[in-house]
Amino acid sequence: MARLSSLLSFSLALLIFLHGSTAQQFPNECQLDQLNALEPSHVLKAEAGRIEVWDHHAPQLRCSGVSFVRYIIESKGLYLPSFFSTAKLSFVAKGEGLMGRVVPGCAETFQDSSVFQPGGGQQSQGQGFRDMHQKVEHIRTGDTIATHPGVAQWFYNDGNQPLVIVSVLDLASHQNQLDRNPRPFYLAGNNPQGQVWIEGREQQPQKNILNGFTPEVLAKAFKIDVRTAQQLQNQQDNRGNIIRVQGPFSVIRPPLRSQRPQEEVNGLEETICSARCTDNLDDPSNADVYKPQLGYISTLNSYDLPILRFLRLSALRGSIRQNAMVLPQWNANANAVLYVTDGEAHVQVVNDNGDRVFDGQVSQGQLLSIPQGFSVVKRATSEQFRWIEFKTNANAQINTLAGRTSVLRGLPLEVISNGYQISLEEARRVKFNTIETTLTHSSGPASYGGPRKADA
């Protein structure tokens, strides 16, 4: 009994210590009195594009436990393979191209027809051996891409316009066993400017991980000569991590999605090697909320893309017309990071203290972090406003303040009347006048008396 008591006392002391050390490390991170529309703080230039990094030390991003990166890859630009220690959710904001992932332990399922002889034997290099590698996918505007920690990923822009990809990194994830700093690990290429967002590394060029080994060790590991091993280290290469491909880019690739049916994988049979990692959110026919005169909203969670169950992330895509409004709402179980892909909107955000911590315009390329529980309303002020939200829960849930499925709709009239000191008739209007669930017009107060159709 005494032993059990001592064990309980030790466990309690350990919990108190861990809670105290965490509180000292991240004190009042989410006590936010003001939010700001954020722009990139660091730009890493490369031969065929650039990488733009937001300051993850900004209070609102620190509260959400995420960092944010934008990749701009020029035509024929190749983003060389790298991986992170965190879960990553990306969105193709513009352009098209190819994406490849290398999942540890998985086979090279994309094979050139010349790799094997008709009888089943593998050909030698002199008999026309070409290549075999892991899965390559076509990507296009609207694609959302889920990536596990430690999975190497590359992109190639085979279009004529820049390929723009934005990514959120879940630094606070249980899968990230390092500190709360975004840390790309480069398999090839380098970053001459260094990881300027990490204190102490501002002036240190970042090299690929092969550079840290001696050439002799690499030569033995890859069964190559020392000179080739030195080439793998990119020591004299200043092209950065987005390089320009000279000549044709020949990889084994499938037909475009429009030329083949969408593959359905049974969730019970799906493995980490075959798991679908992309889904497109730009098709209004698949929207969760759609009103032709206002716009649409599409969500992506672990029910749609099972891999998100492990990443514990989800996404929402919104597109609304001028003067359309997303009814006031809050995220019940997630932080959200909103990135504007097109247009402008007026946004208001209210914190737990009832203070308006943001009241202003957000425009294309800007970022706004919205902590869990903070209420937000969006109203398009340009011809069209489009955005992507990344959320820190595989199945993020929202609650609305106004509308047919809102919290006020669920309250008795007497509670509303007494709580706000208004008459029962006024309470009835507050509760029942807005019959939409998500999108509405913002042109003015609703007219009373006339019948209205609830379609979203």
GROMACS .gro file of N, CA and C in nm, residues 143-246:
model
  312
  143ASP      N    1  -0.594   2.095  -5.562
  143ASP     CA    2  -0.556   1.970  -5.496
  143ASP      C    3  -0.506   1.997  -5.354
  144THR      N    4  -0.551   1.915  -5.262
  144THR     CA    5  -0.500   1.917  -5.125
  144THR      C    6  -0.419   1.790  -5.106
  145ILE      N    7  -0.298   1.803  -5.050
  145ILE     CA    8  -0.202   1.692  -5.044
  145ILE      C    9  -0.160   1.670  -4.900
  146ALA      N   10  -0.179   1.548  -4.852
  146ALA     CA   11  -0.142   1.510  -4.715
  146ALA      C   12  -0.009   1.435  -4.717
  147THR      N   13   0.082   1.472  -4.626
  147THR     CA   14   0.215   1.411  -4.624
  147THR      C   15   0.254   1.375  -4.481
  148HIS      N   16   0.292   1.249  -4.461
  148HIS     CA   17   0.338   1.201  -4.330
  148HIS      C   18   0.474   1.261  -4.294
  149PRO      N   19   0.506   1.271  -4.165
  149PRO     CA   20   0.643   1.309  -4.125
  149PRO      C   21   0.743   1.207  -4.181
  150GLY      N   22   0.858   1.256  -4.222
  150GLY     CA   23   0.964   1.167  -4.268
  150GLY      C   24   0.949   1.117  -4.409
  151VAL      N   25   0.840   1.154  -4.479
  151VAL     CA   26   0.820   1.110  -4.617
  151VAL      C   27   0.880   1.213  -4.712
  152ALA      N   28   0.976   1.169  -4.793
  152ALA     CA   29   1.040   1.259  -4.888
  152ALA      C   30   0.944   1.291  -5.002
  153GLN      N   31   0.945   1.417  -5.046
  153GLN     CA   32   0.849   1.463  -5.146
  153GLN      C   33   0.918   1.557  -5.244
  154TRP      N   34   0.880   1.547  -5.372
  154TRP     CA   35   0.933   1.638  -5.474
  154TRP      C   36   0.819   1.685  -5.563
  155PHE      N   37   0.840   1.801  -5.629
  155PHE     CA   38   0.741   1.857  -5.722
  155PHE      C   39   0.813   1.901  -5.849
  156TYR      N   40   0.741   1.889  -5.961
  156TYR     CA   41   0.794   1.938  -6.088
  156TYR      C   42   0.685   2.015  -6.162
  157ASN      N   43   0.718   2.133  -6.210
  157ASN     CA   44   0.623   2.216  -6.283
  157ASN      C   45   0.637   2.187  -6.433
  158ASP      N   46   0.541   2.112  -6.488
  158ASP     CA   47   0.544   2.081  -6.631
  158ASP      C   48   0.448   2.170  -6.709
  159GLY      N   49   0.398   2.277  -6.645
  159GLY     CA   50   0.308   2.371  -6.711
  159GLY      C   51   0.381   2.495  -6.758
  160ASN      N   52   0.305   2.591  -6.805
  160ASN     CA   53   0.364   2.716  -6.857
  160ASN      C   54   0.355   2.832  -6.760
  161GLN      N   55   0.281   2.816  -6.650
  161GLN     CA   56   0.270   2.921  -6.550
  161GLN      C   57   0.329   2.872  -6.418
  162PRO      N   58   0.360   2.963  -6.326
  162PRO     CA   59   0.418   2.920  -6.199
  162PRO      C   60   0.326   2.822  -6.125
  163LEU      N   61   0.387   2.726  -6.060
  163LEU     CA   62   0.317   2.632  -5.974
  163LEU      C   63   0.331   2.684  -5.831
  164VAL      N   64   0.218   2.719  -5.769
  164VAL     CA   65   0.219   2.777  -5.634
  164VAL      C   66   0.154   2.677  -5.538
  165ILE      N   67   0.230   2.637  -5.438
  165ILE     CA   68   0.182   2.542  -5.338
  165ILE      C   69   0.202   2.603  -5.200
  166VAL      N   70   0.096   2.602  -5.118
  166VAL     CA   71   0.108   2.650  -4.981
  166VAL      C   72   0.094   2.530  -4.887
  167SER      N   73   0.170   2.532  -4.778
  167SER     CA   74   0.173   2.418  -4.686
  167SER      C   75   0.168   2.466  -4.543
  168VAL      N   76   0.095   2.390  -4.461
  168VAL     CA   77   0.096   2.412  -4.317
  168VAL      C   78   0.169   2.294  -4.254
  169LEU      N   79   0.257   2.325  -4.158
  169LEU     CA   80   0.334   2.223  -4.085
  169LEU      C   81   0.285   2.223  -3.942
  170ASP      N   82   0.242   2.107  -3.894
  170ASP     CA   83   0.187   2.097  -3.759
  170ASP      C   84   0.299   2.076  -3.658
  171LEU      N   85   0.359   2.187  -3.612
  171LEU     CA   86   0.474   2.180  -3.521
  171LEU      C   87   0.436   2.122  -3.386
  172ALA      N   88   0.312   2.141  -3.343
  172ALA     CA   89   0.268   2.094  -3.211
  172ALA      C   90   0.219   1.950  -3.215
  173SER      N   91   0.229   1.885  -3.329
  173SER     CA   92   0.180   1.748  -3.345
  173SER      C   93   0.257   1.652  -3.254
  174HIS      N   94   0.188   1.549  -3.208
  174HIS     CA   95   0.253   1.445  -3.127
  174HIS      C   96   0.358   1.370  -3.208
  175GLN      N   97   0.349   1.379  -3.342
  175GLN     CA   98   0.445   1.309  -3.427
  175GLN      C   99   0.578   1.384  -3.440
  176ASN      N  100   0.578   1.512  -3.406
  176ASN     CA  101   0.701   1.591  -3.412
  176ASN      C  102   0.775   1.579  -3.280
  177GLN      N  103   0.884   1.503  -3.281
  177GLN     CA  104   0.961   1.479  -3.158
  177GLN      C  105   1.073   1.581  -3.139
  178LEU      N  106   1.082   1.680  -3.228
  178LEU     CA  107   1.182   1.785  -3.215
  178LEU      C  108   1.116   1.908  -3.152
  179ASP      N  109   1.180   2.023  -3.165
  179ASP     CA  110   1.125   2.145  -3.108
  179ASP      C  111   1.023   2.206  -3.203
  180ARG      N  112   0.967   2.322  -3.164
  180ARG     CA  113   0.865   2.387  -3.246
  180ARG      C  114   0.929   2.480  -3.349
  181ASN      N  115   1.018   2.425  -3.428
  181ASN     CA  116   1.078   2.496  -3.541
  181ASN      C  117   1.058   2.412  -3.666
  182PRO      N  118   1.018   2.475  -3.778
  182PRO     CA  119   1.010   2.399  -3.904
  182PRO      C  120   1.149   2.362  -3.951
  183ARG      N  121   1.173   2.234  -3.973
  183ARG     CA  122   1.307   2.187  -4.010
  183ARG      C  123   1.299   2.100  -4.135
  184PRO      N  124   1.324   2.158  -4.252
  184PRO     CA  125   1.331   2.075  -4.373
  184PRO      C  126   1.463   1.999  -4.378
  185PHE      N  127   1.456   1.872  -4.414
  185PHE     CA  128   1.575   1.790  -4.434
  185PHE      C  129   1.588   1.767  -4.584
  186TYR      N  130   1.694   1.822  -4.644
  186TYR     CA  131   1.712   1.813  -4.789
  186TYR      C  132   1.788   1.686  -4.825
  187LEU      N  133   1.732   1.608  -4.919
  187LEU     CA  134   1.803   1.492  -4.972
  187LEU      C  135   1.896   1.531  -5.086
  188ALA      N  136   1.863   1.639  -5.153
  188ALA     CA  137   1.947   1.691  -5.262
  188ALA      C  138   1.935   1.843  -5.260
  189GLY      N  139   2.028   1.909  -5.330
  189GLY     CA  140   2.026   2.055  -5.332
  189GLY      C  141   2.076   2.114  -5.202
  190ASN      N  142   2.045   2.240  -5.180
  190ASN     CA  143   2.092   2.308  -5.060
  190ASN      C  144   2.015   2.439  -5.044
  191ASN      N  145   2.041   2.507  -4.938
  191ASN     CA  146   1.981   2.637  -4.909
  191ASN      C  147   2.093   2.732  -4.870
  192PRO      N  148   2.152   2.803  -4.967
  192PRO     CA  149   2.267   2.890  -4.936
  192PRO      C  150   2.237   2.997  -4.831
  193GLN      N  151   2.110   3.038  -4.818
  193GLN     CA  152   2.075   3.143  -4.722
  193GLN      C  153   2.060   3.091  -4.581
  194GLY      N  154   2.049   2.961  -4.566
  194GLY     CA  155   2.039   2.902  -4.434
  194GLY      C  156   1.898   2.909  -4.376
  195GLN      N  157   1.879   2.842  -4.263
  195GLN     CA  158   1.749   2.842  -4.195
  195GLN      C  159   1.738   2.968  -4.109
  196VAL      N  160   1.710   3.078  -4.177
  196VAL     CA  161   1.714   3.210  -4.113
  196VAL      C  162   1.606   3.226  -4.007
  197TRP      N  163   1.507   3.135  -4.005
  197TRP     CA  164   1.399   3.145  -3.908
  197TRP      C  165   1.435   3.077  -3.775
  198ILE      N  166   1.552   3.010  -3.768
  198ILE     CA  167   1.595   2.943  -3.646
  198ILE      C  168   1.712   3.021  -3.584
  199GLU      N  169   1.696   3.058  -3.460
  199GLU     CA  170   1.798   3.137  -3.391
  199GLU      C  171   1.930   3.061  -3.388
  200GLY      N  172   2.038   3.131  -3.427
  200GLY     CA  173   2.170   3.071  -3.428
  200GLY      C  174   2.212   3.014  -3.561
  201ARG      N  175   2.117   3.004  -3.656
  201ARG     CA  176   2.151   2.947  -3.787
  201ARG      C  177   2.133   3.048  -3.899
  202GLU      N  178   2.122   3.175  -3.863
  202GLU     CA  179   2.093   3.278  -3.962
  202GLU      C  180   2.200   3.288  -4.069
  203GLN      N  181   2.327   3.266  -4.031
  203GLN     CA  182   2.436   3.285  -4.125
  203GLN      C  183   2.498   3.153  -4.171
  204GLN      N  184   2.432   3.042  -4.143
  204GLN     CA  185   2.487   2.912  -4.178
  204GLN      C  186   2.414   2.854  -4.300
  205PRO      N  187   2.482   2.838  -4.414
  205PRO     CA  188   2.417   2.774  -4.529
  205PRO      C  189   2.370   2.634  -4.491
  206GLN      N  190   2.253   2.598  -4.540
  206GLN     CA  191   2.198   2.465  -4.512
  206GLN      C  192   2.230   2.373  -4.627
  207LYS      N  193   2.295   2.262  -4.597
  207LYS     CA  194   2.338   2.166  -4.698
  207LYS      C  195   2.249   2.042  -4.692
  208ASN      N  196   2.255   1.960  -4.797
  208ASN     CA  197   2.175   1.837  -4.792
  208ASN      C  198   2.239   1.738  -4.695
  209ILE      N  199   2.158   1.639  -4.652
  209ILE     CA  200   2.205   1.552  -4.544
  209ILE      C  201   2.320   1.461  -4.587
  210LEU      N  202   2.334   1.437  -4.718
  210LEU     CA  203   2.446   1.356  -4.764
  210LEU      C  204   2.579   1.428  -4.745
  211ASN      N  205   2.573   1.560  -4.739
  211ASN     CA  206   2.694   1.639  -4.722
  211ASN      C  207   2.763   1.611  -4.590
  212GLY      N  208   2.688   1.565  -4.491
  212GLY     CA  209   2.746   1.543  -4.359
  212GLY      C  210   2.830   1.417  -4.349
  213PHE      N  211   2.813   1.325  -4.441
  213PHE     CA  212   2.893   1.202  -4.441
  213PHE      C  213   3.022   1.225  -4.520
  214THR      N  214   3.121   1.146  -4.492
  214THR     CA  215   3.243   1.155  -4.573
  214THR      C  216   3.218   1.090  -4.708
  215PRO      N  217   3.285   1.137  -4.814
  215PRO     CA  218   3.267   1.077  -4.947
  215PRO      C  219   3.299   0.928  -4.948
  216GLU      N  220   3.394   0.886  -4.867
  216GLU     CA  221   3.433   0.745  -4.864
  216GLU      C  222   3.318   0.657  -4.812
  217VAL      N  223   3.249   0.707  -4.709
  217VAL     CA  224   3.136   0.631  -4.655
  217VAL      C  225   3.024   0.621  -4.759
  218LEU      N  226   2.995   0.733  -4.828
  218LEU     CA  227   2.892   0.732  -4.931
  218LEU      C  228   2.928   0.638  -5.045
  219ALA      N  229   3.056   0.638  -5.084
  219ALA     CA  230   3.102   0.552  -5.192
  219ALA      C  231   3.078   0.405  -5.157
  220LYS      N  232   3.104   0.369  -5.032
  220LYS     CA  233   3.084   0.230  -4.990
  220LYS      C  234   2.935   0.196  -4.980
  221ALA      N  235   2.855   0.292  -4.929
  221ALA     CA  236   2.713   0.266  -4.911
  221ALA      C  237   2.640   0.251  -5.044
  222PHE      N  238   2.674   0.335  -5.144
  222PHE     CA  239   2.606   0.331  -5.273
  222PHE      C  240   2.678   0.246  -5.378
  223LYS      N  241   2.796   0.194  -5.340
  223LYS     CA  242   2.878   0.114  -5.434
  223LYS      C  243   2.913   0.197  -5.558
  224ILE      N  244   2.967   0.317  -5.534
  224ILE     CA  245   3.006   0.409  -5.641
  224ILE      C  246   3.147   0.459  -5.612
  225ASP      N  247   3.203   0.533  -5.708
  225ASP     CA  248   3.337   0.588  -5.683
  225ASP      C  249   3.327   0.714  -5.600
  226VAL      N  250   3.440   0.756  -5.544
  226VAL     CA  251   3.443   0.869  -5.452
  226VAL      C  252   3.405   0.999  -5.524
  227ARG      N  253   3.444   1.014  -5.651
  227ARG     CA  254   3.412   1.137  -5.724
  227ARG      C  255   3.260   1.153  -5.738
  228THR      N  256   3.190   1.044  -5.771
  228THR     CA  257   3.044   1.051  -5.780
  228THR      C  258   2.983   1.080  -5.643
  229ALA      N  259   3.041   1.022  -5.539
  229ALA     CA  260   2.992   1.047  -5.404
  229ALA      C  261   3.002   1.194  -5.368
  230GLN      N  262   3.109   1.259  -5.411
  230GLN     CA  263   3.125   1.403  -5.385
  230GLN      C  264   3.019   1.484  -5.459
  231GLN      N  265   2.980   1.438  -5.578
  231GLN     CA  266   2.874   1.506  -5.653
  231GLN      C  267   2.741   1.502  -5.577
  232LEU      N  268   2.715   1.391  -5.508
  232LEU     CA  269   2.590   1.379  -5.432
  232LEU      C  270   2.581   1.483  -5.321
  233GLN      N  271   2.693   1.536  -5.278
  233GLN     CA  272   2.694   1.631  -5.167
  233GLN      C  273   2.665   1.775  -5.209
  234ASN      N  274   2.656   1.800  -5.339
  234ASN     CA  275   2.622   1.933  -5.392
  234ASN      C  276   2.707   2.045  -5.331
  235GLN      N  277   2.833   2.017  -5.307
  235GLN     CA  278   2.916   2.116  -5.235
  235GLN      C  279   2.941   2.242  -5.317
  236GLN      N  280   2.952   2.230  -5.447
  236GLN     CA  281   2.979   2.345  -5.533
  236GLN      C  282   2.854   2.390  -5.607
  237ASP      N  283   2.737   2.351  -5.558
  237ASP     CA  284   2.611   2.377  -5.625
  237ASP      C  285   2.537   2.488  -5.552
  238ASN      N  286   2.512   2.599  -5.618
  238ASN     CA  287   2.443   2.712  -5.557
  238ASN      C  288   2.305   2.737  -5.618
  239ARG      N  289   2.246   2.634  -5.676
  239ARG     CA  290   2.115   2.650  -5.740
  239ARG      C  291   2.001   2.654  -5.641
  240GLY      N  292   2.027   2.619  -5.516
  240GLY     CA  293   1.920   2.614  -5.417
  240GLY      C  294   1.844   2.484  -5.424
  241ASN      N  295   1.722   2.482  -5.370
  241ASN     CA  296   1.646   2.359  -5.366
  241ASN      C  297   1.536   2.352  -5.473
  242ILE      N  298   1.527   2.456  -5.559
  242ILE     CA  299   1.438   2.451  -5.676
  242ILE      C  300   1.525   2.475  -5.798
  243ILE      N  301   1.549   2.373  -5.875
  243ILE     CA  302   1.643   2.384  -5.987
  243ILE      C  303   1.566   2.379  -6.119
  244ARG      N  304   1.631   2.426  -6.226
  244ARG     CA  305   1.569   2.424  -6.358
  244ARG      C  306   1.616   2.300  -6.434
  245VAL      N  307   1.519   2.224  -6.484
  245VAL     CA  308   1.552   2.102  -6.558
  245VAL      C  309   1.589   2.139  -6.702
  246GLN      N  310   1.702   2.091  -6.745
  246GLN     CA  311   1.747   2.115  -6.882
  246GLN      C  312   1.706   1.996  -6.969
   0.00000   0.00000   0.00000
